[in-house]
Coordinates of C-alpha atoms in Angstrom, one line a residue:
X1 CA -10.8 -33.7 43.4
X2 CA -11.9 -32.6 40.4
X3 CA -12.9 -29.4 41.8
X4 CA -9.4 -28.7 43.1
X5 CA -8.0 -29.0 39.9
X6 CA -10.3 -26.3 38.3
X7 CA -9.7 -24.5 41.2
X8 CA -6.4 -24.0 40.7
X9 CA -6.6 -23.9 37.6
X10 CA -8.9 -20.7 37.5
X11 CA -6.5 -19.2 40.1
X12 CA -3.6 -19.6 37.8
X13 CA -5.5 -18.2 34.7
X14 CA -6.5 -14.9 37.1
X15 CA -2.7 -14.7 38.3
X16 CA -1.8 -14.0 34.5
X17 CA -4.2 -11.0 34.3
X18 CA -2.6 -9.8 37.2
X19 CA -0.4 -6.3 36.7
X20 CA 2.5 -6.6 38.7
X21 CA 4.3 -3.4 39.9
X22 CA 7.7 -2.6 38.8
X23 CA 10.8 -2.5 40.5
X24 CA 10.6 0.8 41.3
X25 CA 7.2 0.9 42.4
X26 CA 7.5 -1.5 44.6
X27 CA 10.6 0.1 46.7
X28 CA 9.0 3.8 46.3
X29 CA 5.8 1.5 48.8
X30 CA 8.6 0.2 50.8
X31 CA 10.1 3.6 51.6
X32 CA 6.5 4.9 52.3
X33 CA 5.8 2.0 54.7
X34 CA 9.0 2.5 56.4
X35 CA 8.4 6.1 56.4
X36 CA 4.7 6.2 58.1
X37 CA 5.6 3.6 60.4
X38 CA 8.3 5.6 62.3
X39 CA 5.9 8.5 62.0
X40 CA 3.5 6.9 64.2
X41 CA 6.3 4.8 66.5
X42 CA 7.6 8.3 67.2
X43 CA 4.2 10.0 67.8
X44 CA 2.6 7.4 69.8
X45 CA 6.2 7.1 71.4
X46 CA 5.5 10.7 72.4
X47 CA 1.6 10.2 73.8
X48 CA 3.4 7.6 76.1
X49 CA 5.5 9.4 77.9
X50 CA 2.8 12.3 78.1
X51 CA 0.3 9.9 79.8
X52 CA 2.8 8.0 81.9
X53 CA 4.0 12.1 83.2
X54 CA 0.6 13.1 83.6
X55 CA -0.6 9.5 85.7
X56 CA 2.3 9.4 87.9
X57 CA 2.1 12.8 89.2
X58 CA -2.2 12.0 89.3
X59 CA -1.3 8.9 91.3
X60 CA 2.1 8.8 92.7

């Protein structure tokens, strides 16, 4: 048990070196995230509908 305690203990003394990001940082990410993620819906949205054109004329 006793090595729990430290445990946690060392966790909570490394949390407190930590440097968070500000506000703004962290919505600036957001947006990014947001931004890269419809990027790649759209183009793999895009290689679909190429490949599912190209296979049912192969096949059908």
């Amino acid at each position: 048990m006793q090595k729990v305690f430290g445990f946690i203990r060392e966790a909570r003394a490394e949390l407190k070196k930590v440097t968070w990001p500000g506000k703004q940082q962290v919505w600036y990410s957001t947006l990014v995230v947001i931004f890269v993620t419809l990027l790649v819906a759209v183009y793999l949205g895009i290689v679909d509908m190429a490949l599912t054109g190209i296979f049912s004329r192969v096949i059908g």
